[in-house]
PDB file of C-alpha atoms in Angstrom:
ATOM      1  CA  LEU A   1     -13.376  23.449   1.913  1.00  0.00           C
ATOM      2  CA  TYR A   2     -16.784  22.049   2.787  1.00  0.00           C
ATOM      3  CA  ASN A   3     -19.944  24.120   2.425  1.00  0.00           C
ATOM      4  CA  ASP A   4     -21.738  22.172   5.165  1.00  0.00           C
ATOM      5  CA  THR A   5     -19.319  23.623   7.749  1.00  0.00           C
ATOM      6  CA  PRO A   6     -19.825  27.334   6.957  1.00  0.00           C
ATOM      7  CA  LYS A   7     -18.551  28.729  10.277  1.00  0.00           C
ATOM      8  CA  HIS A   8     -15.257  26.849  10.011  1.00  0.00           C
ATOM      9  CA  ARG A   9     -14.920  27.398   6.247  1.00  0.00           C
ATOM     10  CA  ASP A  10     -15.521  31.151   6.474  1.00  0.00           C
ATOM     11  CA  ASN A  11     -13.213  31.540   9.479  1.00  0.00           C
ATOM     12  CA  PHE A  12     -10.409  29.671   7.695  1.00  0.00           C
ATOM     13  CA  ILE A  13     -10.812  31.745   4.522  1.00  0.00           C
ATOM     14  CA  ARG A  14     -10.802  34.986   6.532  1.00  0.00           C
ATOM     15  CA  LEU A  15      -7.612  33.975   8.373  1.00  0.00           C
ATOM     16  CA  VAL A  16      -5.892  32.882   5.156  1.00  0.00           C
ATOM     17  CA  GLU A  17      -6.818  36.091   3.337  1.00  0.00           C
ATOM     18  CA  SER A  18      -5.536  38.203   6.246  1.00  0.00           C
ATOM     19  CA  GLY A  19      -2.134  36.436   6.117  1.00  0.00           C
ATOM     20  CA  PHE A  20      -2.635  35.018   9.626  1.00  0.00           C
ATOM     21  CA  TYR A  21      -1.049  31.645   8.785  1.00  0.00           C
ATOM     22  CA  ASP A  22       1.985  33.002   6.920  1.00  0.00           C
ATOM     23  CA  SER A  23       5.153  31.556   8.498  1.00  0.00           C
ATOM     24  CA  LEU A  24       3.374  29.688  11.299  1.00  0.00           C
ATOM     25  CA  LEU A  25       4.750  26.239  12.086  1.00  0.00           C
ATOM     26  CA  PHE A  26       3.425  22.765  11.818  1.00  0.00           C
ATOM     27  CA  HIS A  27       4.174  22.428  15.515  1.00  0.00           C
ATOM     28  CA  ARG A  28       2.924  18.879  16.122  1.00  0.00           C
ATOM     29  CA  VAL A  29       3.456  15.893  13.849  1.00  0.00           C
ATOM     30  CA  VAL A  30       2.584  12.308  14.677  1.00  0.00           C
ATOM     31  CA  LEU A  31       3.438   9.655  12.092  1.00  0.00           C
ATOM     32  CA  ASP A  32       0.399   7.673  10.899  1.00  0.00           C
ATOM     33  CA  PHE A  33      -1.907  10.142  12.665  1.00  0.00           C
ATOM     34  CA  ILE A  34      -1.853  13.935  12.060  1.00  0.00           C
ATOM     35  CA  ILE A  35       0.121  17.081  11.313  1.00  0.00           C
ATOM     36  CA  GLN A  36      -1.032  20.165  13.249  1.00  0.00           C
ATOM     37  CA  GLY A  37      -0.459  23.904  12.923  1.00  0.00           C
ATOM     38  CA  GLY A  38      -2.098  27.296  13.288  1.00  0.00           C
ATOM     39  CA  ASP A  39      -0.826  28.302  16.730  1.00  0.00           C
ATOM     40  CA  PRO A  40       0.052  32.027  16.379  1.00  0.00           C
ATOM     41  CA  GLU A  41       2.664  31.631  19.122  1.00  0.00           C
ATOM     42  CA  SER A  42       4.658  29.442  16.719  1.00  0.00           C
ATOM     43  CA  LYS A  43       5.646  32.262  14.351  1.00  0.00           C
ATOM     44  CA  TYR A  44       8.692  33.340  16.371  1.00  0.00           C
ATOM     45  CA  ALA A  45       8.915  30.400  18.746  1.00  0.00           C
ATOM     46  CA  PRO A  46      12.400  29.394  19.821  1.00  0.00           C
ATOM     47  CA  LYS A  47      13.454  25.766  19.565  1.00  0.00           C
ATOM     48  CA  ASN A  48      12.031  23.548  22.302  1.00  0.00           C
ATOM     49  CA  LYS A  49       9.178  25.931  23.163  1.00  0.00           C
ATOM     50  CA  LEU A  50       6.029  23.950  23.883  1.00  0.00           C
ATOM     51  CA  LEU A  51       3.330  25.005  21.414  1.00  0.00           C
ATOM     52  CA  GLY A  52      -0.324  24.199  20.856  1.00  0.00           C
ATOM     53  CA  SER A  53      -2.316  26.358  23.249  1.00  0.00           C
ATOM     54  CA  GLY A  54      -2.343  29.613  21.291  1.00  0.00           C
ATOM     55  CA  GLY A  55      -5.116  31.009  19.164  1.00  0.00           C
ATOM     56  CA  PRO A  56      -7.331  34.029  18.643  1.00  0.00           C
ATOM     57  CA  ASP A  57      -9.669  35.239  21.393  1.00  0.00           C
ATOM     58  CA  TYR A  58     -12.594  33.195  20.095  1.00  0.00           C
ATOM     59  CA  ASP A  59     -13.598  29.628  19.418  1.00  0.00           C
ATOM     60  CA  ILE A  60     -16.097  28.126  16.976  1.00  0.00           C
ATOM     61  CA  ALA A  61     -19.211  26.069  17.662  1.00  0.00           C
ATOM     62  CA  PRO A  62     -18.790  22.482  16.431  1.00  0.00           C
ATOM     63  CA  GLU A  63     -19.984  21.424  12.973  1.00  0.00           C
ATOM     64  CA  ILE A  64     -19.142  17.744  13.367  1.00  0.00           C
ATOM     65  CA  ARG A  65     -20.165  15.765  10.271  1.00  0.00           C
ATOM     66  CA  ALA A  66     -17.410  14.222   8.143  1.00  0.00           C
ATOM     67  CA  PRO A  67     -15.068  11.295   8.899  1.00  0.00           C
ATOM     68  CA  HIS A  68     -11.340  11.646   9.473  1.00  0.00           C
ATOM     69  CA  LEU A  69     -10.036   9.981   6.318  1.00  0.00           C
ATOM     70  CA  LYS A  70      -6.474  10.610   5.175  1.00  0.00           C
ATOM     71  CA  GLY A  71      -6.239  14.215   4.007  1.00  0.00           C
ATOM     72  CA  ALA A  72      -9.122  15.476   6.175  1.00  0.00           C
ATOM     73  CA  LEU A  73      -8.665  19.107   7.253  1.00  0.00           C
ATOM     74  CA  ALA A  74     -10.042  19.434  10.785  1.00  0.00           C
ATOM     75  CA  ALA A  75     -10.226  22.038  13.519  1.00  0.00           C
ATOM     76  CA  ALA A  76      -8.124  21.440  16.614  1.00  0.00           C
ATOM     77  CA  ARG A  77      -9.654  21.871  20.056  1.00  0.00           C
ATOM     78  CA  PHE A  78      -9.088  21.286  23.734  1.00  0.00           C
ATOM     79  CA  PRO A  79     -10.043  17.833  25.130  1.00  0.00           C
ATOM     80  CA  ASP A  80     -13.576  17.017  26.309  1.00  0.00           C
ATOM     81  CA  ALA A  81     -12.563  17.282  29.981  1.00  0.00           C
ATOM     82  CA  VAL A  82     -12.095  21.058  29.617  1.00  0.00           C
ATOM     83  CA  ASN A  83     -14.235  21.530  26.489  1.00  0.00           C
ATOM     84  CA  PRO A  84     -17.354  19.352  26.753  1.00  0.00           C
ATOM     85  CA  GLY A  85     -19.066  21.422  24.029  1.00  0.00           C
ATOM     86  CA  ARG A  86     -16.282  20.404  21.611  1.00  0.00           C
ATOM     87  CA  ARG A  87     -15.791  23.984  20.459  1.00  0.00           C
ATOM     88  CA  SER A  88     -12.957  24.407  17.953  1.00  0.00           C
ATOM     89  CA  ASN A  89      -9.884  26.574  18.386  1.00  0.00           C
ATOM     90  CA  GLY A  90     -10.249  29.693  16.245  1.00  0.00           C
ATOM     91  CA  SER A  91      -7.074  29.081  14.238  1.00  0.00           C
ATOM     92  CA  GLN A  92      -5.454  25.731  14.908  1.00  0.00           C
ATOM     93  CA  PHE A  93      -6.105  22.867  12.523  1.00  0.00           C
ATOM     94  CA  PHE A  94      -4.754  19.461  11.701  1.00  0.00           C
ATOM     95  CA  ILE A  95      -4.533  17.344   8.585  1.00  0.00           C
ATOM     96  CA  VAL A  96      -5.070  13.621   9.009  1.00  0.00           C
ATOM     97  CA  GLN A  97      -2.134  11.525   7.800  1.00  0.00           C
ATOM     98  CA  GLY A  98      -3.543   8.293   9.245  1.00  0.00           C
ATOM     99  CA  ALA A  99      -2.324   4.961   7.925  1.00  0.00           C
ATOM    100  CA  PRO A 100      -4.617   2.482   6.165  1.00  0.00           C
ATOM    101  CA  GLN A 101      -6.643   0.541   8.713  1.00  0.00           C
ATOM    102  CA  THR A 102      -7.221  -3.207   8.771  1.00  0.00           C
ATOM    103  CA  GLU A 103     -10.381  -5.180   9.440  1.00  0.00           C
ATOM    104  CA  ALA A 104      -8.838  -6.163  12.791  1.00  0.00           C
ATOM    105  CA  THR A 105      -8.058  -2.576  13.885  1.00  0.00           C
ATOM    106  CA  LEU A 106     -11.544  -1.424  12.875  1.00  0.00           C
ATOM    107  CA  ASP A 107     -13.139  -4.384  14.693  1.00  0.00           C
ATOM    108  CA  GLU A 108     -11.099  -3.545  17.797  1.00  0.00           C
ATOM    109  CA  PHE A 109     -12.177   0.113  17.565  1.00  0.00           C
ATOM    110  CA  GLU A 110     -15.831  -0.927  17.366  1.00  0.00           C
ATOM    111  CA  GLN A 111     -15.459  -3.260  20.359  1.00  0.00           C
ATOM    112  CA  GLN A 112     -13.709  -0.628  22.480  1.00  0.00           C
ATOM    113  CA  THR A 113     -16.096   2.226  21.676  1.00  0.00           C
ATOM    114  CA  GLY A 114     -19.374   0.494  20.901  1.00  0.00           C
ATOM    115  CA  GLU A 115     -19.502   2.605  17.730  1.00  0.00           C
ATOM    116  CA  LYS A 116     -20.215   0.946  14.384  1.00  0.00           C
ATOM    117  CA  ILE A 117     -18.416   1.883  11.172  1.00  0.00           C
ATOM    118  CA  THR A 118     -20.569   1.464   8.083  1.00  0.00           C
ATOM    119  CA  PRO A 119     -19.297  -0.924   5.377  1.00  0.00           C
ATOM    120  CA  PRO A 120     -18.634   1.906   2.846  1.00  0.00           C
ATOM    121  CA  LEU A 121     -16.698   3.952   5.431  1.00  0.00           C
ATOM    122  CA  ARG A 122     -14.864   0.818   6.568  1.00  0.00           C
ATOM    123  CA  ALA A 123     -13.701   0.271   2.954  1.00  0.00           C
ATOM    124  CA  LEU A 124     -12.422   3.871   2.768  1.00  0.00           C
ATOM    125  CA  TYR A 125     -10.475   3.519   6.014  1.00  0.00           C
ATOM    126  CA  ILE A 126      -8.918   0.284   4.766  1.00  0.00           C
ATOM    127  CA  ASN A 127      -8.047   1.571   1.279  1.00  0.00           C
ATOM    128  CA  ARG A 128      -7.237   5.230   1.958  1.00  0.00           C
ATOM    129  CA  GLY A 129      -6.359   5.396   5.629  1.00  0.00           C
ATOM    130  CA  GLY A 130      -7.366   7.786   8.361  1.00  0.00           C
ATOM    131  CA  ALA A 131      -8.095   8.125  12.051  1.00  0.00           C
ATOM    132  CA  PRO A 132     -11.534   6.704  12.913  1.00  0.00           C
ATOM    133  CA  SER A 133     -10.911   7.385  16.606  1.00  0.00           C
ATOM    134  CA  LEU A 134     -11.458  11.102  15.858  1.00  0.00           C
ATOM    135  CA  ASP A 135     -14.838  10.651  14.139  1.00  0.00           C
ATOM    136  CA  GLY A 136     -17.713  12.397  15.866  1.00  0.00           C
ATOM    137  CA  ARG A 137     -15.307  14.375  18.040  1.00  0.00           C
ATOM    138  CA  TYR A 138     -13.758  17.054  15.798  1.00  0.00           C
ATOM    139  CA  THR A 139     -15.039  19.234  12.961  1.00  0.00           C
ATOM    140  CA  VAL A 140     -13.693  18.261   9.543  1.00  0.00           C
ATOM    141  CA  PHE A 141     -14.135  21.327   7.322  1.00  0.00           C
ATOM    142  CA  GLY A 142     -12.202  20.350   4.202  1.00  0.00           C
ATOM    143  CA  ALA A 143      -9.848  17.864   2.616  1.00  0.00           C
ATOM    144  CA  VAL A 144      -6.489  17.790   0.887  1.00  0.00           C
ATOM    145  CA  THR A 145      -7.199  16.441  -2.584  1.00  0.00           C
ATOM    146  CA  ASP A 146      -3.745  16.792  -4.128  1.00  0.00           C
ATOM    147  CA  GLY A 147      -0.297  16.461  -2.584  1.00  0.00           C
ATOM    148  CA  LEU A 148      -0.961  13.827   0.066  1.00  0.00           C
ATOM    149  CA  GLU A 149       2.682  12.783  -0.277  1.00  0.00           C
ATOM    150  CA  VAL A 150       3.669  16.148   1.262  1.00  0.00           C
ATOM    151  CA  ILE A 151       1.638  15.281   4.366  1.00  0.00           C
ATOM    152  CA  ASP A 152       3.446  11.938   4.532  1.00  0.00           C
ATOM    153  CA  ARG A 153       6.849  13.666   4.308  1.00  0.00           C
ATOM    154  CA  ILE A 154       5.963  16.152   7.040  1.00  0.00           C
ATOM    155  CA  ALA A 155       4.599  13.418   9.326  1.00  0.00           C
ATOM    156  CA  ALA A 156       7.832  11.420   8.985  1.00  0.00           C
ATOM    157  CA  VAL A 157      10.281  14.147  10.074  1.00  0.00           C
ATOM    158  CA  PRO A 158      12.341  13.718  13.251  1.00  0.00           C
ATOM    159  CA  ARG A 159      10.655  15.348  16.244  1.00  0.00           C
ATOM    160  CA  ASP A 160      11.156  15.958  19.939  1.00  0.00           C
ATOM    161  CA  ALA A 161       9.331  14.383  22.898  1.00  0.00           C
ATOM    162  CA  ASN A 162       6.390  16.802  22.382  1.00  0.00           C
ATOM    163  CA  ASP A 163       6.061  15.828  18.682  1.00  0.00           C
ATOM    164  CA  ARG A 164       7.454  19.184  17.514  1.00  0.00           C
ATOM    165  CA  PRO A 165       9.638  18.794  14.419  1.00  0.00           C
ATOM    166  CA  LEU A 166      13.342  19.269  15.171  1.00  0.00           C
ATOM    167  CA  GLU A 167      13.586  21.515  12.098  1.00  0.00           C
ATOM    168  CA  ASP A 168      10.875  24.154  11.703  1.00  0.00           C
ATOM    169  CA  ILE A 169       8.286  23.511   8.985  1.00  0.00           C
ATOM    170  CA  ARG A 170       6.618  26.811   8.115  1.00  0.00           C
ATOM    171  CA  MET A 171       3.357  27.185   6.240  1.00  0.00           C
ATOM    172  CA  ARG A 172       1.962  29.534   3.655  1.00  0.00           C
ATOM    173  CA  ILE A 173      -1.644  29.141   2.610  1.00  0.00           C
ATOM    174  CA  GLU A 174      -3.445  31.026  -0.121  1.00  0.00           C
ATOM    175  CA  ILE A 175      -6.922  31.055  -1.611  1.00  0.00           C
ATOM    176  CA  VAL A 176      -6.846  30.860  -5.399  1.00  0.00           C
ATOM    177  CA  GLU A 177      -9.542  31.498  -8.014  1.00  0.00           C
ATOM    178  CA  GLY A 178     -11.521  28.387  -8.852  1.00  0.00           C
ATOM    179  CA  GLY A 179     -10.230  26.368  -5.923  1.00  0.00           C
ATOM    180  CA  ARG A 180      -8.128  26.317  -2.846  1.00  0.00           C
ATOM    181  CA  LYS A 181      -4.364  25.920  -2.731  1.00  0.00           C
ATOM    182  CA  GLY A 182      -2.144  25.364   0.272  1.00  0.00           C
ATOM    183  CA  HIS A 183       1.651  25.355   0.610  1.00  0.00           C
TER     184      HIS A 183
END
C-alpha cells in the first residue's frame, strides 16, 4: 500500500482489519482490463443481481498520482458525469489486469486524448501491461507484487452480460506483520 495516498491506504487497512471485505465478491471482471470488488451488497447477493453501486456512507477525496500498470490496486468511483470531483467509493476497489500494450495502441491513445506517455512509462506499459486510459482519473493506492497469475485466472472466468462471474469468487484480505497479504 502506498504511503503517498494516506487517506485511501488508511481506509483500506481499517476496512480489512474490521473484516469488512470477508466473503465479498469480485463482482465485475473484464479480461485484459480489471477485476473489481468491495461492494458490501455482494456478500449475500443472489445470482444475477446487478452489483457495483454499494458502499459505506462516505467517499474519499482523490489522491490521483500513480499509473494503472498491471497489478495496480485502485479505488473505484462513479463516472465523471455524476462525480466531477473524482471522489472514490469508500470500499470498492479494482485491480488492473490489463494486457501488455503496443507502440501502436499507446500512439492511438495519445492521439485520441492529447495526453503524452513518457518513454519510461511507455516501456512499462509495453513490458508489464496495464490500462493507461485510467491514468489521471482514479486513485491507485497500492499494487499486487506477488500472485499476478491469480488476477489473470480471475479475469478469465466466464461471466454474464454485466461482467459478473457466473460462479462466485469470494475474497478474504488480511494485513500481516511486515507486509500486506491478500487472498
